[in-house]
XYZ file of C-alpha atoms in Angstrom:
725
model
C -0.017 -0.010 0.003
C 1.426 3.329 -0.949
C 1.218 6.262 1.365
C -0.953 9.048 0.022
C -1.916 12.462 1.230
C -5.474 12.973 2.327
C -7.766 14.654 -0.183
C -11.204 16.090 0.025
C -13.943 13.662 -0.913
C -14.925 13.772 -4.551
C -18.524 13.563 -5.764
C -19.862 10.156 -6.712
C -20.393 10.033 -10.439
C -23.448 8.643 -12.056
C -22.573 5.484 -13.941
C -23.914 6.960 -17.212
C -21.125 6.877 -19.853
C -20.675 9.203 -22.757
C -20.994 6.357 -25.225
C -24.478 5.632 -23.962
C -25.592 9.165 -23.176
C -26.801 9.851 -26.722
C -29.310 7.014 -26.348
C -30.888 8.415 -23.188
C -34.358 9.811 -23.620
C -35.631 12.694 -21.492
C -36.985 10.476 -18.662
C -33.745 8.476 -18.439
C -31.654 11.624 -18.399
C -33.840 13.119 -15.677
C -33.407 10.002 -13.543
C -29.652 10.155 -14.056
C -29.606 13.790 -12.871
C -31.742 12.983 -9.787
C -29.553 9.989 -8.953
C -26.465 12.159 -9.137
C -27.848 14.795 -6.773
C -29.280 12.190 -4.391
C -25.883 10.454 -4.143
C -24.243 13.819 -3.298
C -26.852 15.667 -1.221
C -24.413 18.317 0.041
C -22.890 19.243 -3.315
C -24.019 22.174 -5.449
C -23.810 22.177 -9.285
C -24.797 24.163 -12.349
C -25.746 22.502 -15.634
C -22.162 22.542 -16.931
C -20.861 20.733 -13.865
C -23.706 18.188 -14.012
C -22.893 17.571 -17.661
C -19.275 16.937 -16.754
C -20.250 14.501 -14.020
C -22.435 12.636 -16.518
C -19.738 12.681 -19.168
C -21.928 14.632 -21.549
C -20.208 16.990 -24.007
C -22.860 17.513 -26.734
C -24.272 21.012 -26.477
C -27.933 20.045 -27.195
C -27.950 17.572 -24.327
C -26.213 20.078 -22.023
C -29.013 22.526 -22.737
C -31.518 19.759 -21.997
C -29.860 19.252 -18.626
C -30.223 22.980 -17.912
C -33.990 22.692 -18.543
C -34.175 19.505 -16.379
C -32.622 21.375 -13.471
C -35.290 24.074 -13.738
C -38.097 21.517 -13.785
C -36.645 19.618 -10.798
C -36.551 22.881 -8.865
C -40.189 23.502 -9.642
C -41.237 20.119 -8.224
C -39.013 20.617 -5.133
C -36.599 17.849 -5.941
C -33.821 20.430 -6.113
C -33.225 23.777 -4.325
C -31.775 26.728 -6.206
C -28.847 28.008 -4.149
C -28.126 30.884 -6.530
C -29.024 31.581 -10.129
C -28.187 28.492 -12.191
C -26.778 26.512 -9.229
C -28.708 23.760 -7.375
C -28.451 21.175 -4.621
C -30.573 18.250 -3.541
C -33.660 19.069 -1.479
C -33.372 16.816 1.542
C -36.625 18.142 3.008
C -39.413 15.730 2.104
C -37.279 13.502 -0.083
C -38.467 9.892 -0.163
C -36.104 7.000 0.058
C -36.124 3.212 0.611
C -33.945 1.134 2.887
C -33.602 -1.367 5.699
C -34.693 -0.456 9.228
C -32.325 -1.075 12.130
C -33.968 -1.176 15.528
C -31.751 -0.450 18.480
C -32.341 -0.861 22.186
C -30.994 2.609 22.983
C -33.675 4.212 20.811
C -31.162 5.302 18.134
C -33.057 3.546 15.379
C -31.757 4.028 11.846
C -32.667 3.573 8.205
C -29.859 2.264 6.039
C -30.474 3.790 2.623
C -30.526 1.603 -0.450
C -29.175 4.535 -2.484
C -25.850 5.114 -0.781
C -25.777 3.049 2.415
C -26.018 6.179 4.581
C -27.602 5.931 8.052
C -30.603 8.173 8.746
C -31.799 8.555 12.310
C -35.402 7.467 12.970
C -36.794 8.393 16.375
C -39.038 5.822 17.964
C -42.096 8.092 17.609
C -41.399 8.187 13.856
C -40.731 4.468 13.335
C -44.276 3.213 12.722
C -43.108 0.312 14.997
C -40.925 -1.074 12.212
C -38.884 -4.086 13.323
C -35.218 -4.787 12.826
C -34.599 -5.817 9.217
C -37.900 -4.543 7.837
C -37.883 -3.005 4.344
C -39.361 0.491 4.706
C -40.010 3.747 2.869
C -39.127 6.934 4.706
C -39.376 10.685 4.300
C -36.439 12.847 5.172
C -36.777 15.881 7.366
C -35.077 19.169 6.537
C -31.492 18.930 7.675
C -30.607 21.344 10.492
C -27.250 23.054 10.197
C -24.708 20.890 11.987
C -27.369 18.244 12.681
C -27.660 14.662 11.502
C -29.912 13.317 8.807
C -33.316 12.411 10.266
C -36.532 11.088 8.917
C -39.759 9.187 9.540
C -41.076 5.819 8.286
C -44.158 6.292 6.136
C -44.599 2.713 4.844
C -43.467 -0.766 5.891
C -42.943 -2.516 2.565
C -41.861 -5.947 3.746
C -41.621 -7.429 7.222
C -38.472 -9.318 8.105
C -38.871 -12.840 9.396
C -38.247 -11.957 13.012
C -39.060 -13.757 16.220
C -37.800 -13.234 19.755
C -36.518 -15.574 22.472
C -37.036 -14.913 26.194
C -39.090 -15.744 29.241
C -42.598 -15.062 30.502
C -43.916 -13.288 33.589
C -47.487 -14.228 34.408
C -50.164 -11.814 35.507
C -53.782 -12.531 36.310
C -55.218 -12.286 32.770
C -52.154 -12.189 30.576
C -48.440 -12.841 30.380
C -45.600 -10.452 29.696
C -42.773 -11.662 27.438
C -39.347 -10.296 28.364
C -36.390 -10.597 26.019
C -32.767 -9.564 26.176
C -32.775 -9.069 22.379
C -31.228 -5.664 21.844
C -33.181 -5.060 18.671
C -36.401 -4.748 20.700
C -36.746 -2.077 23.333
C -40.115 -3.120 24.679
C -41.847 -6.153 26.290
C -44.609 -8.063 24.490
C -48.103 -8.725 25.808
C -49.140 -12.372 25.441
C -52.893 -13.248 25.884
C -53.320 -16.472 27.903
C -54.995 -18.031 24.855
C -51.730 -17.623 22.899
C -49.343 -19.358 25.342
C -49.101 -22.604 23.333
C -48.576 -24.633 26.527
C -45.845 -22.436 28.027
C -45.386 -22.596 31.794
C -43.845 -20.203 34.286
C -40.354 -21.705 33.959
C -40.430 -21.980 30.125
C -38.141 -20.329 27.669
C -40.108 -19.529 24.556
C -39.995 -18.156 21.027
C -42.495 -15.412 20.361
C -43.769 -13.530 17.311
C -45.449 -10.127 17.303
C -49.007 -10.406 15.990
C -50.210 -6.815 16.373
C -48.644 -3.446 17.069
C -51.073 -0.569 16.400
C -49.374 2.784 15.986
C -51.292 4.071 19.053
C -49.945 1.335 21.363
C -46.571 1.438 23.055
C -46.503 -2.335 23.658
C -47.096 -4.969 20.956
C -49.207 -8.110 21.304
C -47.802 -11.486 20.433
C -48.119 -15.244 20.667
C -45.832 -18.105 21.661
C -44.658 -20.040 18.617
C -42.513 -22.617 20.335
C -41.712 -23.725 23.851
C -37.939 -24.328 23.938
C -37.814 -25.993 27.288
C -37.133 -25.205 30.923
C -35.092 -22.013 31.413
C -31.623 -22.763 32.666
C -31.505 -26.238 31.237
C -28.431 -26.677 28.992
C -30.369 -28.081 26.006
C -32.918 -25.270 26.346
C -30.292 -22.534 26.431
C -28.433 -23.918 23.437
C -31.714 -24.230 21.478
C -32.519 -20.656 22.493
C -29.238 -19.407 21.012
C -29.902 -21.266 17.764
C -33.488 -19.937 17.643
C -32.265 -16.340 18.177
C -30.226 -16.611 15.008
C -32.943 -18.481 13.117
C -30.789 -21.641 12.891
C -32.854 -24.779 12.590
C -31.501 -27.357 15.020
C -33.614 -30.118 13.420
C -33.398 -31.419 9.847
C -36.475 -31.659 7.556
C -37.690 -35.195 7.276
C -37.863 -34.952 3.479
C -34.096 -34.226 3.321
C -33.318 -36.977 5.828
C -35.311 -39.472 3.761
C -33.567 -38.336 0.594
C -30.117 -38.808 2.238
C -30.940 -42.250 3.533
C -31.824 -43.443 -0.006
C -28.359 -42.532 -1.316
C -25.687 -45.230 -1.851
C -21.921 -44.942 -1.454
C -21.280 -48.027 -3.573
C -18.207 -47.698 -5.813
C -19.624 -48.448 -9.284
C -17.682 -49.513 -12.348
C -19.131 -46.527 -14.228
C -17.610 -44.140 -11.669
C -14.311 -46.006 -11.527
C -13.942 -45.519 -15.265
C -14.252 -41.746 -14.805
C -11.987 -41.373 -11.777
C -8.348 -41.951 -10.788
C -7.943 -44.877 -8.410
C -5.855 -43.941 -5.374
C -6.911 -46.834 -3.155
C -3.421 -48.366 -3.159
C -1.667 -45.109 -2.394
C -0.746 -44.579 1.336
C -3.432 -42.245 2.666
C -4.538 -40.976 6.106
C -6.683 -38.408 7.843
C -5.620 -36.119 10.723
C -8.425 -34.494 12.713
C -9.381 -33.446 16.259
C -10.025 -36.353 18.635
C -13.749 -35.660 18.832
C -14.272 -35.252 15.046
C -16.983 -37.321 13.380
C -16.884 -36.031 9.798
C -13.589 -36.407 7.968
C -13.735 -34.248 4.874
C -10.023 -34.216 3.964
C -7.266 -36.797 3.630
C -3.581 -36.700 2.528
C -1.754 -39.218 0.436
C 2.003 -39.346 -0.162
C 4.316 -41.003 -2.715
C 8.105 -40.473 -3.104
C 8.592 -40.097 -6.834
C 12.416 -40.143 -6.607
C 14.854 -37.526 -7.899
C 13.789 -35.127 -5.126
C 10.099 -35.132 -6.242
C 7.172 -35.804 -3.984
C 3.502 -36.457 -4.859
C 1.030 -35.110 -2.321
C -2.630 -35.783 -2.804
C -5.124 -33.484 -1.040
C -8.302 -35.529 -1.156
C -11.618 -33.898 -0.314
C -14.966 -35.608 0.214
C -16.890 -35.524 -3.075
C -20.111 -34.160 -1.641
C -21.227 -32.927 -5.102
C -21.553 -36.556 -6.213
C -24.273 -37.145 -3.632
C -25.880 -33.694 -3.331
C -27.362 -32.581 -6.647
C -28.543 -29.034 -7.347
C -32.230 -28.514 -6.602
C -32.567 -31.563 -4.318
C -34.118 -31.287 -0.854
C -30.732 -31.785 0.687
C -29.212 -29.047 -1.468
C -31.990 -26.563 -0.653
C -31.494 -27.124 3.058
C -27.695 -27.032 2.834
C -27.808 -23.735 0.942
C -30.258 -22.230 3.452
C -27.871 -23.098 6.272
C -24.719 -22.154 4.358
C -22.449 -23.750 6.932
C -22.298 -26.120 9.866
C -22.604 -24.423 13.258
C -20.306 -25.436 16.117
C -21.619 -24.598 19.590
C -19.632 -25.520 22.687
C -21.455 -28.797 23.261
C -22.864 -29.751 19.872
C -22.613 -29.438 16.099
C -25.533 -28.411 13.877
C -24.453 -29.968 10.575
C -25.030 -28.452 7.183
C -25.834 -31.894 5.756
C -27.935 -34.781 7.141
C -26.019 -37.209 9.390
C -26.270 -39.990 6.864
C -24.027 -37.879 4.606
C -21.702 -35.914 6.846
C -20.837 -38.780 9.210
C -21.212 -41.728 6.797
C -21.399 -41.549 3.007
C -19.187 -38.475 2.521
C -16.910 -38.907 5.509
C -13.474 -40.256 4.506
C -13.543 -42.955 7.236
C -10.617 -45.391 7.470
C -10.630 -48.648 5.558
C -13.601 -47.655 3.438
C -13.609 -46.909 -0.324
C -14.757 -43.279 -0.816
C -15.397 -40.828 -3.639
C -13.163 -37.712 -3.474
C -12.329 -34.568 -5.382
C -8.550 -34.306 -5.309
C -5.745 -31.856 -5.932
C -2.662 -33.914 -6.810
C 0.550 -31.923 -6.402
C 4.072 -32.741 -7.469
C 6.566 -30.846 -5.234
C 10.311 -30.587 -5.217
C 12.423 -30.781 -2.066
C 11.879 -27.047 -1.429
C 8.048 -27.597 -1.596
C 7.662 -25.706 -4.899
C 4.797 -26.985 -7.021
C 6.220 -28.512 -10.219
C 2.957 -29.934 -11.550
C -0.616 -30.400 -10.397
C -3.884 -31.814 -11.561
C -7.411 -31.538 -10.135
C -9.506 -34.646 -10.644
C -12.179 -36.863 -9.166
C -10.831 -39.978 -7.455
C -11.591 -43.044 -5.380
C -9.516 -43.328 -2.220
C -9.152 -45.549 0.806
C -7.796 -44.027 4.040
C -5.414 -46.372 5.841
C -5.691 -44.720 9.227
C -7.643 -42.046 11.081
C -5.190 -40.105 13.259
C -5.645 -37.371 15.814
C -3.557 -34.253 15.927
C -1.950 -35.540 19.121
C -0.986 -38.848 17.495
C 0.509 -37.060 14.461
C 2.465 -34.763 16.777
C 3.948 -37.786 18.541
C 5.251 -38.955 15.139
C 6.702 -35.546 14.319
C 8.492 -35.365 17.667
C 9.809 -38.917 17.409
C 7.660 -40.539 20.126
C 5.857 -42.803 17.666
C 6.680 -44.410 14.277
C 3.060 -44.881 13.213
C 2.720 -43.801 9.538
C 6.121 -42.173 9.806
C 6.843 -42.759 6.099
C 3.923 -40.423 5.266
C 3.870 -37.957 8.117
C 7.560 -37.098 8.258
C 8.003 -36.006 4.594
C 4.646 -34.209 4.692
C 5.781 -32.376 7.828
C 9.099 -31.266 6.260
C 7.317 -30.033 3.133
C 4.679 -28.178 5.173
C 7.349 -26.372 7.207
C 8.852 -24.988 4.005
C 5.452 -23.966 2.684
C 4.714 -22.183 5.988
C 8.045 -20.345 6.077
C 7.720 -19.197 2.437
C 4.111 -18.047 3.037
C 5.172 -15.733 5.830
C 8.263 -14.575 3.919
C 5.897 -13.562 1.095
C 3.749 -11.391 3.350
C 1.123 -13.557 5.113
C 0.090 -12.066 8.451
C 1.207 -13.991 11.591
C -1.903 -13.701 13.741
C -1.722 -16.045 16.771
C -5.079 -16.819 18.359
C -5.356 -18.536 21.724
C -8.347 -20.888 21.921
C -9.800 -22.742 24.877
C -12.125 -25.727 25.124
C -14.566 -26.333 27.980
C -14.600 -29.705 29.718
C -18.297 -30.615 30.125
C -20.018 -33.106 32.408
C -22.799 -35.432 31.109
C -25.371 -32.689 31.579
C -23.366 -30.176 29.573
C -22.149 -28.178 32.569
C -18.591 -26.801 32.269
C -16.211 -28.342 34.854
C -12.905 -27.150 33.478
C -11.080 -25.287 30.715
C -8.361 -26.588 28.445
C -6.156 -24.538 26.183
C -6.154 -25.751 22.553
C -2.545 -26.154 21.469
C -1.734 -25.096 17.915
C 1.328 -27.259 17.027
C 3.171 -28.663 14.004
C 0.555 -31.359 13.272
C -2.065 -28.560 12.901
C 0.350 -26.635 10.674
C 0.901 -29.741 8.486
C -2.777 -30.015 7.668
C -3.293 -26.218 7.402
C -0.497 -25.708 4.872
C -1.648 -28.383 2.455
C -5.289 -27.251 2.697
C -4.130 -23.664 1.940
C -2.040 -24.920 -0.964
C -4.940 -26.879 -2.458
C -7.334 -23.927 -2.115
C -4.777 -21.628 -3.701
C -4.002 -24.037 -6.553
C -7.678 -24.528 -7.455
C -8.299 -20.742 -7.456
C -5.201 -20.127 -9.631
C -6.202 -22.946 -12.036
C -9.580 -21.312 -12.833
C -8.721 -17.651 -12.351
C -5.281 -17.581 -13.892
C -4.010 -20.660 -15.727
C -7.128 -21.634 -17.714
C -7.949 -17.957 -18.389
C -4.708 -17.714 -20.451
C -4.628 -13.955 -20.201
C -8.295 -13.504 -21.056
C -11.239 -12.908 -18.774
C -11.604 -15.869 -16.426
C -14.843 -17.728 -16.014
C -16.987 -16.684 -13.031
C -15.896 -18.463 -9.872
C -16.234 -18.373 -6.074
C -13.234 -16.720 -4.416
C -12.434 -16.295 -0.758
C -11.367 -12.672 -0.614
C -9.847 -10.490 2.103
C -9.487 -6.779 1.416
C -6.449 -4.883 2.586
C -7.033 -2.836 5.741
C -7.897 0.793 5.272
C -5.015 3.262 5.353
C -6.773 5.130 8.099
C -6.815 2.045 10.424
C -3.221 1.193 9.646
C -2.152 4.747 10.353
C -4.030 4.647 13.686
C -2.236 1.376 14.585
C 1.162 2.755 13.544
C 0.603 5.976 15.517
C -0.406 4.042 18.639
C 2.415 1.464 18.308
C 4.823 4.422 17.904
C 4.020 5.471 21.482
C 5.724 2.249 22.618
C 8.749 2.753 20.313
C 7.638 0.476 17.496
C 7.670 1.438 13.794
C 5.171 0.177 11.217
C 6.053 0.903 7.585
C 2.923 2.022 5.708
C 4.698 2.876 2.444
C 5.459 0.560 -0.397
C 3.711 -2.615 -1.688
C 1.306 -4.756 0.336
C 4.049 -7.310 0.916
C 6.291 -4.693 2.486
C 3.455 -3.468 4.690
C 2.733 -7.086 5.721
C 6.365 -7.742 6.603
C 6.381 -4.659 8.782
C 3.150 -5.814 10.356
C 4.672 -9.217 11.153
C 7.818 -7.534 12.572
C 5.611 -5.587 14.947
C 3.737 -8.717 16.062
C 7.087 -10.511 16.637
C 8.549 -7.550 18.508
C 5.729 -7.371 21.072
C 5.959 -11.042 22.073
C 6.461 -11.311 25.832
C 6.093 -7.551 26.373
C 3.502 -5.923 28.572
C 1.883 -4.323 25.530
C 1.651 -7.620 23.602
C -2.079 -8.134 24.205
C -2.863 -4.499 23.451
C -0.960 -4.338 20.134
C -2.218 -7.740 18.976
C -5.807 -6.748 19.763
C -5.557 -3.486 17.820
C -3.803 -5.260 14.905
C -6.644 -7.758 14.628
C -9.247 -4.988 14.798
C -7.505 -3.139 11.952
C -8.211 -6.062 9.597
C -11.256 -6.352 7.378
C -13.440 -9.451 7.357
C -12.890 -12.189 4.786
C -15.872 -13.085 2.595
C -16.991 -14.887 -0.557
C -17.157 -13.093 -3.877
C -17.036 -13.710 -7.636
C -14.796 -10.571 -7.828
C -11.303 -11.665 -7.034
C -9.345 -9.023 -5.068
C -6.939 -11.524 -3.535
C -6.561 -12.515 0.097
C -4.577 -9.917 2.004
C -4.103 -11.914 5.240
C -2.676 -14.916 3.406
C -0.871 -12.810 0.790
C -2.437 -14.901 -2.019
C -3.441 -13.309 -5.283
C -5.931 -16.172 -5.873
C -7.689 -18.089 -3.125
C -10.915 -20.075 -2.701
C -12.497 -22.676 -0.379
C -12.305 -26.177 -1.839
C -11.380 -28.355 1.149
C -14.500 -28.523 3.383
C -17.694 -29.194 1.376
C -19.208 -31.238 4.240
C -19.446 -28.156 6.373
C -19.271 -25.168 3.999
C -21.651 -24.597 1.080
C -19.198 -22.391 -0.930
C -16.835 -25.423 -1.157
C -19.708 -27.426 -2.661
C -20.266 -24.626 -5.145
C -16.622 -24.684 -6.102
C -16.714 -28.437 -6.689
C -19.704 -28.026 -9.013
C -18.044 -25.222 -10.937
C -14.898 -27.326 -11.399
C -16.957 -30.179 -12.838
C -18.795 -27.803 -15.129
C -15.675 -26.008 -16.432
C -13.544 -29.124 -16.833
C -16.311 -30.585 -18.975
C -16.136 -27.476 -21.227
C -19.217 -25.748 -19.813
C -19.886 -22.012 -20.219
C -19.322 -19.537 -17.480
C -22.154 -19.303 -14.945
C -24.124 -16.064 -14.569
C -22.278 -13.653 -12.302
C -25.444 -12.141 -10.836
C -26.666 -15.408 -9.347
C -23.178 -16.318 -8.150
C -22.901 -12.932 -6.460
C -26.183 -13.496 -4.635
C -25.092 -16.961 -3.475
C -21.726 -15.662 -2.271
C -23.400 -12.854 -0.298
C -25.824 -15.335 1.297
C -23.003 -17.706 2.322
C -20.968 -14.789 3.774
C -23.980 -13.721 5.816
C -24.639 -17.248 7.081
C -21.045 -17.579 8.042
C -21.330 -14.448 10.182
C -24.567 -15.692 11.764
C -22.949 -18.977 12.633
C -19.925 -17.210 14.143
C -22.186 -15.044 16.310
C -24.159 -18.074 17.554
C -20.901 -19.895 18.341
C -19.650 -16.845 20.333
C -22.933 -16.701 22.265
C -22.670 -20.345 23.249
C -19.083 -19.754 24.436
C -20.232 -16.694 26.383
C -23.008 -18.708 28.048
C -20.559 -21.422 29.105
C -18.126 -18.773 30.388
C -20.808 -17.289 32.581
C -21.988 -20.741 33.704
C -18.407 -21.683 34.522
C -17.770 -18.540 36.539
C -21.104 -18.719 38.322
C -19.659 -21.593 40.347
C -16.735 -19.350 41.270
C -18.552 -16.315 42.592
C -16.381 -14.193 44.853
C -13.129 -15.743 43.681
C -10.206 -13.562 42.579
C -8.535 -13.881 39.171
C -5.774 -12.166 37.226
C -6.663 -10.859 33.814
C -6.012 -8.259 31.157
C -8.087 -5.312 29.976
C -9.522 -6.562 26.683
C -11.820 -3.653 25.878
C -12.430 -0.051 26.971
C -15.762 1.726 26.654
C -17.450 4.767 28.144
C -19.462 2.437 30.385
C -16.537 0.468 31.769
C -13.663 -1.970 31.310
C -13.871 -5.420 29.736
C -11.475 -7.887 31.302
C -10.366 -11.259 29.928
C -9.248 -13.710 32.601
C -5.954 -15.539 32.178
C -6.225 -19.273 31.594
C -9.975 -19.524 31.051
C -10.242 -16.496 28.698
C -13.632 -15.709 30.219
C -14.517 -12.076 29.623
C -16.563 -9.769 31.901
C -17.214 -6.092 32.618
C -16.112 -3.769 35.372
C -18.880 -1.146 35.221
C -17.472 2.370 35.355
C -19.606 3.068 38.437
C -17.446 0.492 40.288
C -14.373 2.672 39.801
C -15.183 4.760 42.833
C -11.892 6.539 43.629
C -12.231 9.074 40.831
C -14.419 10.338 37.984
C -13.170 8.432 34.923
C -13.462 9.751 31.385
C -13.296 7.667 28.195
C -10.268 8.483 26.046
C -11.302 6.812 22.765
C -8.214 7.789 20.819
C -5.858 6.134 23.354
C -8.126 3.174 24.299
C -8.252 3.997 27.995
C -10.200 5.453 30.887
C -8.527 8.362 32.691
C -9.280 9.747 36.159
C -10.127 13.412 36.016
C -8.701 14.152 39.505
C -5.920 11.629 39.980
C -4.877 11.115 36.346
C -4.996 7.349 36.956
C -5.306 5.388 33.726
C -6.740 2.034 32.739
C -5.323 1.116 29.292
C -6.304 -1.543 26.848
C -3.923 -4.458 27.433
C -3.079 -3.582 31.080
C -2.878 -6.464 33.587
C -5.554 -6.289 36.242
C -6.916 -8.312 39.158
C -10.675 -8.774 39.584
C -13.261 -10.517 41.715
C -16.319 -12.295 40.200
C -19.250 -10.173 41.341
C -22.190 -11.261 39.154
C -22.925 -14.058 36.688
C -26.244 -13.516 34.815
C -26.964 -16.562 32.634
C -30.052 -14.969 31.060
C -28.087 -11.966 29.795
C -24.920 -14.018 29.339
C -23.061 -11.333 31.218
C -20.244 -11.395 33.784
C -19.579 -8.476 36.088
C -16.300 -8.097 37.936
C -15.190 -5.909 40.863
C -11.746 -4.349 40.805
C -9.415 -5.829 43.445
């Protein structure tokens, strides 16, 4: 990324091009002018400037634009600032967008036109719910004030239900939810309880909310179980995110009718790898094995590594009941105590799973590497494989460290190659983020009894590097090699945008206070190397947690897209997801596209692919949020048994309402409310990520070590409160 000076924002041009401008009729040209002004509501223009923005040079059309501006002023779309110069009339302008309901009353409309946020006061919301598609009218903008408006029409209700508990009165029940998108309780008539009892946790839908009423009326859709019960609380989390924890019977029946028999017809179309040494390496508690590795020494310093992936696309055909359900889910969901699979169990744990000593269909990336782990040749093909052994990461690590000779002839050369791949990846600019993960030890009822740290060792790196290499090779094959310098066929890429210069500058400025330098000039690879140098430099230092936290926050989020912009974090120009079709729908899409393109098929429609990629990215985020909520629940449950105990931790977040603290060892996070800091009046210093005492000057900085006592553990709100010791 090159360092650039800051410039004033430039107006957003209308996409109308000069080559097509001649074909615009009067209505089309008028719409183009309105769109230009609406996208730049604070800019003022005369007809010459508008013409330039629309790339129109012909004098007759420029004169037409002059007349259009006069007409738009007459119907109040534009305001004349001075003779011949106009700006957009925000007062009374109508716009469409998505409503965001917020518990603090700061509701907002996210405009379809430009993504801007318009404040909608509760009294002007028409009781729109979070996610509703609405039409709104803008109010006149006060000088120095924010954009504000009112909802005038609810176009489409979002599919939204709420999870919570009931309080019973004499003739009705009150539904209370911790959902932050709803700032009110819901009245439930006794006739609409659907069998709910006083200790029930329930799912509720709003049935009526007249504009004159402050509280809506609703009905119980589903009784999730007894509040506080582990199964109930996990189901409640899934229900909050609209994740179905059951599988439709039609899809289950369809899956059970499928056969994994290796047919002669399929053998004739596939490469047979059943005699090639092959194994899987997975966590000890894994049930679905969607990747396997094979190895052959080809002699002369050449190695054949096969990355074999479960051929889910053979079993799951487009448009089938299983496919429809898998697409709707988008991904498997991993809560602390259970997995909600993307595919029916008959597929994910049986037919597709690359279980040992069973013949299985696979989609494979066969790589020929030299001693330095450079790819000499590759081919992507459908295969039949037979895994010789299912190994855990711990067992593979024993082989790497010389404590076991099981499958040493495969694991040792794979390990040596993976180490070279890993070193080269970081040398070429991949970011060295190190995440610390913990796993709860649960009793038979799902209650947490202990916490274990998940160790990321060489056996994990072995698998990771070959999965990354296969994903990269597949993406390069479609996006680069087969394109042969022409436009590549539409494909699913896993993309990661480079961080904004503003965020990087903020990180560099803050790190500079500790004496560290981050180079923001030069190419992405140079910036990445400087980034990694910073992360290496802070290891073991007091500011390690602080700098690492800010570095992670400076990154954008990876997503799926048909538009390849590369993967910044991995420093790959081409990258996709090919290696986990049992648990990720985009991988299944990639397998289908490979089959289509290798058979000579035409490029798929980009519009549909774009829609599918966006859906899968959204489902991935939903799954991540549900997983975090389940972890948070178990953290609170774990600490509830340790009320009053004292723990060491580190300040993991700073806000105007208090300090977030992550405990050492367990990584449980809780809040010290600012009201508990009684020895001074503390003010929030957002720029420096700290609270500062007005009288004493005492500071609480992000990343500081701190000692706390467990003061409150609220399972319903999934919230821990700490006292400062």
